[in-house]
PDB file of C-alpha atoms in Angstrom:
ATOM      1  CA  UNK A   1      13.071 -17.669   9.556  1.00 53.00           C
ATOM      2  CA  UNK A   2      15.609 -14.809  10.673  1.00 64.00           C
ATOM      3  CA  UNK A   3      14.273 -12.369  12.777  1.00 68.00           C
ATOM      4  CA  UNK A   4      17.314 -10.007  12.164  1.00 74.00           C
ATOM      5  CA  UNK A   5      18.059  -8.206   8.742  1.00 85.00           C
ATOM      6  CA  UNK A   6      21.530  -6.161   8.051  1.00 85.00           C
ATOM      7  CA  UNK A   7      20.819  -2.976   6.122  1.00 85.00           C
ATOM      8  CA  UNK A   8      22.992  -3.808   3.175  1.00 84.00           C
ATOM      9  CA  UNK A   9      20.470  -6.322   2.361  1.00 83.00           C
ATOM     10  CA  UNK A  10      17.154  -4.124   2.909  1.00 85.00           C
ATOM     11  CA  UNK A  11      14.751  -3.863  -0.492  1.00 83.00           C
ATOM     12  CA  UNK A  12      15.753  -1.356  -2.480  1.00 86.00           C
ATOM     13  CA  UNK A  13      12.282   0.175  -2.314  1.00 88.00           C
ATOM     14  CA  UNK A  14      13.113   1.039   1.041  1.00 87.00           C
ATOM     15  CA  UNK A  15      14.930   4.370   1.452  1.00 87.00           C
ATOM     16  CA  UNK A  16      17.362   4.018   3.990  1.00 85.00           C
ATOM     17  CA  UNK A  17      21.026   4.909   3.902  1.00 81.00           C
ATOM     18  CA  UNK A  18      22.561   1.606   3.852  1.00 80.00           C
ATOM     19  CA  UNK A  19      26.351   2.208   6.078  1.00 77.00           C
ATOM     20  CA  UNK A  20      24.644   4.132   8.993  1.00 80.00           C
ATOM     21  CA  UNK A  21      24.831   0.974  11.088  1.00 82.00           C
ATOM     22  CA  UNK A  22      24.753  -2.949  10.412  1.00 85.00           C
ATOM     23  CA  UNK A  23      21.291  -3.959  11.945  1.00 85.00           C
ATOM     24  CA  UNK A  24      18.254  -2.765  10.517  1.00 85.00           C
ATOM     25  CA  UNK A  25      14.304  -4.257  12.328  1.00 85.00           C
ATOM     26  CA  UNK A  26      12.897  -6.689  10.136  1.00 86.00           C
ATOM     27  CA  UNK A  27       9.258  -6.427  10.014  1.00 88.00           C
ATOM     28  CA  UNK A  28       6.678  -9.021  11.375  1.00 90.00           C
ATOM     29  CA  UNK A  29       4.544 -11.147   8.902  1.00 88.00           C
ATOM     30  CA  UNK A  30       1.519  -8.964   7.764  1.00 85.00           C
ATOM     31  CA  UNK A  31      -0.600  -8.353   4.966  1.00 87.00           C
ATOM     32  CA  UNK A  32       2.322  -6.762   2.823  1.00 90.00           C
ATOM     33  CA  UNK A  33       4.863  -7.994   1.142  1.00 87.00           C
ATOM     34  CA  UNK A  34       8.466  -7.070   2.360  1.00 87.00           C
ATOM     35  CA  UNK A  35       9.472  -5.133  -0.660  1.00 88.00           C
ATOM     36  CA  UNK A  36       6.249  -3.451  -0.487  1.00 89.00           C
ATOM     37  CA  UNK A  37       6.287  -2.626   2.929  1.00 93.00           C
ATOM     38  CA  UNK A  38       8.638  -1.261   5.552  1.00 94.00           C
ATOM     39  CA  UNK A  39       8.364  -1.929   9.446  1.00 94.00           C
ATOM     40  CA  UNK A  40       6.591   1.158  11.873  1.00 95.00           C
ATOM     41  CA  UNK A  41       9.731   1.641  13.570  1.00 93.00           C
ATOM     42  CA  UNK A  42      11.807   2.379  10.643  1.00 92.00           C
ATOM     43  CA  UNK A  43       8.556   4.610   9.463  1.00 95.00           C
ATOM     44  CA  UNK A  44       8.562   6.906  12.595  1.00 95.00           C
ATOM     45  CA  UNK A  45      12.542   7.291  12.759  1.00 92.00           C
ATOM     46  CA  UNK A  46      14.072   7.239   9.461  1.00 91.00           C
ATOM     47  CA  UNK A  47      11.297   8.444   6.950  1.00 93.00           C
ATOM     48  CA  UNK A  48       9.022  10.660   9.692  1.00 95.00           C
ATOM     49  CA  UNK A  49      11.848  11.771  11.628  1.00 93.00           C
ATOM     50  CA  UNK A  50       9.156  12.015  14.804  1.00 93.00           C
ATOM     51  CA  UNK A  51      11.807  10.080  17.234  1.00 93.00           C
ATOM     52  CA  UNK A  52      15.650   9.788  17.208  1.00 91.00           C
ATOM     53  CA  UNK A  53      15.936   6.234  18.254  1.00 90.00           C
ATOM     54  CA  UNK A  54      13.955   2.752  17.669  1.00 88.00           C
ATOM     55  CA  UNK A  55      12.962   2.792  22.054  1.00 93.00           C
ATOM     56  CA  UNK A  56      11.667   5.869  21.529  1.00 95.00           C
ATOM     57  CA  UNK A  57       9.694   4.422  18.203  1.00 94.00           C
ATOM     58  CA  UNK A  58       8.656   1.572  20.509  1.00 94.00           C
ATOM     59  CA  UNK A  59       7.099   4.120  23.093  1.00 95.00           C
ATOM     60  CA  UNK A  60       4.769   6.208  20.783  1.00 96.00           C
ATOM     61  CA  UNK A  61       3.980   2.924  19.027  1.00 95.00           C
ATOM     62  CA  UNK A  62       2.945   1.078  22.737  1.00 94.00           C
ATOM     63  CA  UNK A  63       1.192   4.509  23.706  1.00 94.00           C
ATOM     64  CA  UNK A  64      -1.095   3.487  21.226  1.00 94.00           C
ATOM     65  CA  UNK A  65      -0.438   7.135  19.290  1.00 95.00           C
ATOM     66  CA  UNK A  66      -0.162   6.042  15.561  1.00 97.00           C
ATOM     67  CA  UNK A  67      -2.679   4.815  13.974  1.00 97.00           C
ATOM     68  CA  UNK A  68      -2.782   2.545  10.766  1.00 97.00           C
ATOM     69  CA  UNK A  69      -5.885   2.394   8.036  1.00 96.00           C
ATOM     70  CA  UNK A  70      -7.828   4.622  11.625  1.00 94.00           C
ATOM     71  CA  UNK A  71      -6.625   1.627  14.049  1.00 95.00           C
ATOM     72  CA  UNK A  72      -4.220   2.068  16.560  1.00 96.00           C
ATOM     73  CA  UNK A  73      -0.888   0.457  15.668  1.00 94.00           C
ATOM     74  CA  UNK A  74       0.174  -2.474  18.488  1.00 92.00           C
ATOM     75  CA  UNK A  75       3.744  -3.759  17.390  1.00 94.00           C
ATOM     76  CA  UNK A  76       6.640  -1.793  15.949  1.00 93.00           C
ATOM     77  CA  UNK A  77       7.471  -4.174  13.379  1.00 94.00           C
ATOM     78  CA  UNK A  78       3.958  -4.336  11.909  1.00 94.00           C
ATOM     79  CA  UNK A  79       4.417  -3.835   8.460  1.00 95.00           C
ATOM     80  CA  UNK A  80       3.304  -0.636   6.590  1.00 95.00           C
ATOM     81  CA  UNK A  81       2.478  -1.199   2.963  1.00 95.00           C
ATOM     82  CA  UNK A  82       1.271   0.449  -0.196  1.00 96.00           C
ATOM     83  CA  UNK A  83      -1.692   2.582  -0.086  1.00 97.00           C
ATOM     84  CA  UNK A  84      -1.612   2.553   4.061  1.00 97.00           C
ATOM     85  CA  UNK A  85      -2.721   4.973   5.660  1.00 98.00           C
ATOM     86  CA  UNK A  86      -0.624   6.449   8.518  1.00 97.00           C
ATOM     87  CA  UNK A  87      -2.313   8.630  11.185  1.00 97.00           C
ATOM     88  CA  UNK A  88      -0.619  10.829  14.159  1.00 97.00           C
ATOM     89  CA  UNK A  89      -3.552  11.911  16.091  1.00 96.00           C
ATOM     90  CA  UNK A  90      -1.598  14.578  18.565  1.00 95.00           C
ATOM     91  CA  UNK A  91       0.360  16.093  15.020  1.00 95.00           C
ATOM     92  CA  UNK A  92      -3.008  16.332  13.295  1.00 95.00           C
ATOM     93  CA  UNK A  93      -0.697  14.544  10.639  1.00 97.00           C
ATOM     94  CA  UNK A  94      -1.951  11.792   8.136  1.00 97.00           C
ATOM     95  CA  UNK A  95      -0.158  10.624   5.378  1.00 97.00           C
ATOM     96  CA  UNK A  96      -0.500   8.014   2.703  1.00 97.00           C
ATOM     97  CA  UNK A  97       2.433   4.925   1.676  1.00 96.00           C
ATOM     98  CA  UNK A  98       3.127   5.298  -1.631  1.00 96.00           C
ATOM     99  CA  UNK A  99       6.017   4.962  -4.223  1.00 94.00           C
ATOM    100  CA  UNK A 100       8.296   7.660  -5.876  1.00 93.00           C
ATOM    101  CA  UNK A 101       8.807   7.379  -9.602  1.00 90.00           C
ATOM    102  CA  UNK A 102      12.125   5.371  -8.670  1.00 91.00           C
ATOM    103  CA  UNK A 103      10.458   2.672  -6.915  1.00 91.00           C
ATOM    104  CA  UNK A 104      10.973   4.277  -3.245  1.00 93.00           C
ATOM    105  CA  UNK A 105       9.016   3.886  -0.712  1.00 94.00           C
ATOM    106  CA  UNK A 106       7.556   7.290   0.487  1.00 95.00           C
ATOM    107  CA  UNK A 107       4.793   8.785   2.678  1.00 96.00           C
ATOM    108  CA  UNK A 108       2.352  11.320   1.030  1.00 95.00           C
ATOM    109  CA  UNK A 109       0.763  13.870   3.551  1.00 96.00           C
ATOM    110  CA  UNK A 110      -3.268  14.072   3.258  1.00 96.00           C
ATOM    111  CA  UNK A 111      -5.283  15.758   4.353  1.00 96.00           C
ATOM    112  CA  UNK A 112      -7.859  13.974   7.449  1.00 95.00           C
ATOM    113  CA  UNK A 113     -10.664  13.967   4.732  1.00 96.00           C
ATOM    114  CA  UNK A 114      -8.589  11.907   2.660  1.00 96.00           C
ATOM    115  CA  UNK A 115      -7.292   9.628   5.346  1.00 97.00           C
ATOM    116  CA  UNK A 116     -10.591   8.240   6.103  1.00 97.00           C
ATOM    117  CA  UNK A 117     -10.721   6.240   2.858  1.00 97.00           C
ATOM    118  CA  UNK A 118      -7.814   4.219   0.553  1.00 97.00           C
ATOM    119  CA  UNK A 119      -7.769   2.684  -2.451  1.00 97.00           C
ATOM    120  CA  UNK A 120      -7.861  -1.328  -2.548  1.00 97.00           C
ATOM    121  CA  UNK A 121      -6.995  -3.712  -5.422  1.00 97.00           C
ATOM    122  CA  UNK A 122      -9.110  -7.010  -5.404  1.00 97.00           C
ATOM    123  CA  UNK A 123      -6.788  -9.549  -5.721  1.00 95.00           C
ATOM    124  CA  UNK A 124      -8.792 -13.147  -5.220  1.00 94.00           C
ATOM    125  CA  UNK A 125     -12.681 -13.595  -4.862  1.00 93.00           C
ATOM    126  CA  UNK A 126     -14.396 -16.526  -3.127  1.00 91.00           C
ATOM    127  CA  UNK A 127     -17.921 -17.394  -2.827  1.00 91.00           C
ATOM    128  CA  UNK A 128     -18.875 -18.199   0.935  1.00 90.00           C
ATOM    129  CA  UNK A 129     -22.199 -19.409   2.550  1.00 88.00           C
ATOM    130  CA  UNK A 130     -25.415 -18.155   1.689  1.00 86.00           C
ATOM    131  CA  UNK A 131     -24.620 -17.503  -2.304  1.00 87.00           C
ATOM    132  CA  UNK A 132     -22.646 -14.877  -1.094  1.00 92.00           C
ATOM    133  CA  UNK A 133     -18.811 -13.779  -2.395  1.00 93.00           C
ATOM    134  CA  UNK A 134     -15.656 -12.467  -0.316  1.00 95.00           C
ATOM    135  CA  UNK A 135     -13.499  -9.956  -1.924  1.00 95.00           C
ATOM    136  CA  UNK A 136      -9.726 -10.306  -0.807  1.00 96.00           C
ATOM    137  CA  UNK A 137      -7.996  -6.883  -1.386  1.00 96.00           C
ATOM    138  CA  UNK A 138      -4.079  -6.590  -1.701  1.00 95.00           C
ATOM    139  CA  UNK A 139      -4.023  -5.260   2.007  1.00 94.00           C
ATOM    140  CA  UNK A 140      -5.314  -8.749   3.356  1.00 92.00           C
ATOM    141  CA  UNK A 141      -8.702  -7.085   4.570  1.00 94.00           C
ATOM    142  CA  UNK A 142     -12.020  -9.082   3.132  1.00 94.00           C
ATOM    143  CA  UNK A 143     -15.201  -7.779   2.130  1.00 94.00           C
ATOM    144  CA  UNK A 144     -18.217  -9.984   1.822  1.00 93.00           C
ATOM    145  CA  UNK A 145     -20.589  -9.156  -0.790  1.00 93.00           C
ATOM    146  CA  UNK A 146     -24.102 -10.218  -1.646  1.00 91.00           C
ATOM    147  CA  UNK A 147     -23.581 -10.155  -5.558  1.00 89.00           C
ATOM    148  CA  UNK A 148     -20.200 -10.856  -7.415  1.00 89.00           C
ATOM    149  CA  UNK A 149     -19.924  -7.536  -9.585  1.00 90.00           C
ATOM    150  CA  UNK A 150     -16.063  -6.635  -9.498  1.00 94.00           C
ATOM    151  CA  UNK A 151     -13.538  -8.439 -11.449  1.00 94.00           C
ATOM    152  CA  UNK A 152      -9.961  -9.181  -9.597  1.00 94.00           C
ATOM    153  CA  UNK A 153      -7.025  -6.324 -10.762  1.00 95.00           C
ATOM    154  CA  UNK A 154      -9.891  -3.727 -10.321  1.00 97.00           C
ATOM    155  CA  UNK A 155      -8.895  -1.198  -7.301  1.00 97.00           C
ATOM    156  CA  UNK A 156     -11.856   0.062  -4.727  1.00 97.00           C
ATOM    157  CA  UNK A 157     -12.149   3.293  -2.909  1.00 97.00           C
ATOM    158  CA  UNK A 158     -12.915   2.159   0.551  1.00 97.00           C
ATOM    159  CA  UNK A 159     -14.427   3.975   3.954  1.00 97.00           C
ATOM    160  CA  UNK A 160     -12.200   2.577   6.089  1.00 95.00           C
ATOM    161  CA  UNK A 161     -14.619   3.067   9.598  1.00 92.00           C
ATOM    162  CA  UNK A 162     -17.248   0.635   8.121  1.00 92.00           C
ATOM    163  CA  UNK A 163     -15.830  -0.554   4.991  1.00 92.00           C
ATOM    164  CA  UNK A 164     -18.313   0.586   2.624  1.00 94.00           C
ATOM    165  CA  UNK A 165     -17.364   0.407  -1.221  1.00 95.00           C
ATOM    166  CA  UNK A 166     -17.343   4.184  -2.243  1.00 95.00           C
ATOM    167  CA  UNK A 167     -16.049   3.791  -5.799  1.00 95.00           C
ATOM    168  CA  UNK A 168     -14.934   1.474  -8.249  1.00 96.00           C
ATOM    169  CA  UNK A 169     -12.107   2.201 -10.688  1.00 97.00           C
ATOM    170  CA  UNK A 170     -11.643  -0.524 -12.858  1.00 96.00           C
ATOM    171  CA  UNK A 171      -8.395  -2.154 -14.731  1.00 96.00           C
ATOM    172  CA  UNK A 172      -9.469  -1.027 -18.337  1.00 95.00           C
ATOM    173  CA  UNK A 173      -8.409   0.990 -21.029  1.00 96.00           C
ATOM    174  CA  UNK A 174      -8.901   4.929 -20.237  1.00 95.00           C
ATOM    175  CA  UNK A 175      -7.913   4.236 -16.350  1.00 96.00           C
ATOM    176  CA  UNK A 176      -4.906   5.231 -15.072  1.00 96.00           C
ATOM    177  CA  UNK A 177      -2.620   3.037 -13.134  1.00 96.00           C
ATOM    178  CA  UNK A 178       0.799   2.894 -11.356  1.00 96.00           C
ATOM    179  CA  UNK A 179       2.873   0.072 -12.114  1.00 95.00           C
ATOM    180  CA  UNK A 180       4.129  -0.781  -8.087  1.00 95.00           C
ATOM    181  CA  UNK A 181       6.520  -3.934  -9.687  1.00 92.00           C
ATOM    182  CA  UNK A 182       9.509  -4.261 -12.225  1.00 89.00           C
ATOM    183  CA  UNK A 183      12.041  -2.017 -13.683  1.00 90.00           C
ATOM    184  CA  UNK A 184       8.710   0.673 -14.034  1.00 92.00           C
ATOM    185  CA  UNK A 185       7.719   0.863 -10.600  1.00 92.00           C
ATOM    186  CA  UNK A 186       6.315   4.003  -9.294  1.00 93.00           C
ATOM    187  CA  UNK A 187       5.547   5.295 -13.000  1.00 93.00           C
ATOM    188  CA  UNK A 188       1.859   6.378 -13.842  1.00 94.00           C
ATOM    189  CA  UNK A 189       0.322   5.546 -17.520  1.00 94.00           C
ATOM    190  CA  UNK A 190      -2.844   5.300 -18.614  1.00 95.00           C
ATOM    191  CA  UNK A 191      -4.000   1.390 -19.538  1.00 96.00           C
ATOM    192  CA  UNK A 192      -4.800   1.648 -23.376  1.00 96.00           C
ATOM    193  CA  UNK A 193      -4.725  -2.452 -23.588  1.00 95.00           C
ATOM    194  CA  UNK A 194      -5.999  -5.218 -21.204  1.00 94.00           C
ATOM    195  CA  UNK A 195      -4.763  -8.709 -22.942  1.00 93.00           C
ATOM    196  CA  UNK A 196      -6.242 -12.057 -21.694  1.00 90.00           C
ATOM    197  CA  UNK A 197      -4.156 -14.851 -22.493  1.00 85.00           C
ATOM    198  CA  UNK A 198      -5.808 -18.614 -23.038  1.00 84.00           C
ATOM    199  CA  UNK A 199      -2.594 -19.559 -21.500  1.00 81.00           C
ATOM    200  CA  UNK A 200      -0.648 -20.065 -17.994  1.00 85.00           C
ATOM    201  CA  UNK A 201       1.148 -17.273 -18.473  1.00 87.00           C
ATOM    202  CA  UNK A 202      -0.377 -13.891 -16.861  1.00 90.00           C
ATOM    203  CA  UNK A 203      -2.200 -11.062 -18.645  1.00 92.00           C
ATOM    204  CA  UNK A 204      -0.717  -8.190 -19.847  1.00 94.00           C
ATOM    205  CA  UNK A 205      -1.625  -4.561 -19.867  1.00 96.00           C
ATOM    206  CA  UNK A 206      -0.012  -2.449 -22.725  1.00 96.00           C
ATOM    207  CA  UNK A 207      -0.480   1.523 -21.655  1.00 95.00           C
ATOM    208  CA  UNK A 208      -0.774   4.212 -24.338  1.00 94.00           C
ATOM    209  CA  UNK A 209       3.159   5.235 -23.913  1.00 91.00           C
ATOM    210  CA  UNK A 210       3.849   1.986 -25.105  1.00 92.00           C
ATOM    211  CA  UNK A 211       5.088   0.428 -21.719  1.00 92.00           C
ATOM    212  CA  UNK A 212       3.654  -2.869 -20.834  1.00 93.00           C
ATOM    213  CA  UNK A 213       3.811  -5.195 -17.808  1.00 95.00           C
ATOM    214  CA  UNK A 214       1.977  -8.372 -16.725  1.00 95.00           C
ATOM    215  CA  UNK A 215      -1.401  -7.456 -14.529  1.00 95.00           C
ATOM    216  CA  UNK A 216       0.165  -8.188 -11.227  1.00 93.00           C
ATOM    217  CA  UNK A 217       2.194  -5.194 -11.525  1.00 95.00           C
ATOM    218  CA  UNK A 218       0.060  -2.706 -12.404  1.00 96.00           C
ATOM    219  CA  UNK A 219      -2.449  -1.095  -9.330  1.00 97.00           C
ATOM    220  CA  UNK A 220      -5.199   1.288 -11.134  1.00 97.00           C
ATOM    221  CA  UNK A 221      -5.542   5.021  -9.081  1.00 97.00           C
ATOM    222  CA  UNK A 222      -8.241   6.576 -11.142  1.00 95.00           C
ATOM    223  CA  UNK A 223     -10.115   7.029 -14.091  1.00 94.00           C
ATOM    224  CA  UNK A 224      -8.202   9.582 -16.711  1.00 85.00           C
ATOM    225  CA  UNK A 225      -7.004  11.261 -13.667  1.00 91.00           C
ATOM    226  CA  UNK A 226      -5.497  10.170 -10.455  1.00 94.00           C
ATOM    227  CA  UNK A 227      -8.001   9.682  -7.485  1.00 95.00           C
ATOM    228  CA  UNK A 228      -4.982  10.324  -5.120  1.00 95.00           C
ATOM    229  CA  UNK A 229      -2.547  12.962  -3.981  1.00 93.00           C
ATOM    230  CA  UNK A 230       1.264  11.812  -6.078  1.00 92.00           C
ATOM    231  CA  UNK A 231       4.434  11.630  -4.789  1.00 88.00           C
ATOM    232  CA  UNK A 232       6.169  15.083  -6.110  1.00 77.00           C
ATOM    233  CA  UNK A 233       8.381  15.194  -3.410  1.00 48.00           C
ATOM    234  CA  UNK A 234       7.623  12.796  -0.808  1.00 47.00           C
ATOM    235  CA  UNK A 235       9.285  11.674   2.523  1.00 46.00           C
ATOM    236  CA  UNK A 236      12.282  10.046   2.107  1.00 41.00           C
TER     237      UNK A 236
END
């Protein structure tokens, strides 16, 4: 595997300008998918603007002064992803990874109530010794469980000191959801439809302005309303 990436082929979710120079830093293996997901140097230089160069990234980063999901951040290609939380302890700055209504990766600034939770979709359960279950969220973290009362596609409000389950907003009709995949991504709808099919092919949710996408796509934020800050004009 490459451990170099030129910037003309970068994700299009990432927002960088793509003739500024040839060599981009490819993140490390992680949790996050690369499209969903951009490495902490490129974070702290081209979307936070905090340094001018990728040494000077690598200097707060080893100085231990960002922190990621309230843990200090060790390598600058660690990857941050969707719903991450960012932290700059010395700024007083905290700011969520989210996507603009094109599909861009951008960072939402929060307040430092807000940064001490995210939201996490459950994307596989397992049951483990004892009778109990582990829930594997989208941002590779696991949660072991005594009873098995969430079904996968629903999205968790997490503390993220202890990782206590604070709410549960489930995928359902009435909740609303952005779709984070496809021509769609970054939109918001509300989930009128969840269709099961008796097939291999995946299950679809239909939303009440008459966009659907299959269930991988679509990450729920709230119930009615949106349990988050949105992107209205993010960092780009």
């Amino acid at each position: 595997m490459s451990t170099q990436m030129k910037r003309l082929a970068a994700p299009r979710s990432w927002p960088l300008k793509r003739k500024i120079t040839v060599w981009v830093t490819k993140q490390s293996p992680g949790p996050h998918a690369v499209e969903k997901s951009m490495p902490a140097a490129i974070v702290l230089r081209d979307m936070l603007k905090v340094c001018d160069t990728a040494k000077e990234a690598k200097r707060i980063i080893g100085n231990r002064e960002i922190l990621i999901d309230g843990r200090p951040l060790r390598s600058h290609k660690h990857p941050i992803g969707f719903m991450d939380v960012l932290s700059i302890p010395k700024m007083k700055k905290n700011y969520r990874m989210l996507l603009t209504d094109k599909g861009k990766l951008t960072l939402i600034e929060i307040s430092e109530s807000e940064a001490k939770w995210k939201l996490c979709r459950l994307q596989n359960k397992t049951s483990v010794r004892d009778g109990k279950f582990q829930l594997n969220m989208h941002d590779g973290r696991n949660i072991v469980l005594d009873k098995n009362k969430y079904n996968t596609g629903d999205v968790l409000k997490i503390e993220l000191k202890d990782q206590k389950i604070d709410s549960l907003y489930p995928l359902a009709p009435g909740s609303l959801a952005m779709i984070v995949e496809g021509p769609h991504a970054g939109q918001t709808a509300v989930i009128a439809e969840y269709v099961e099919t008796r097939s291999s092919s995946p299950n679809v949710v239909k939303f009440e302005d008459g966009t659907e996408t299959v269930k991988g796509n679509v990450f729920v934020i709230g119930v009615k309303t949106s349990a988050i800050k949105l992107p209205e004009g993010g960092i780009l």
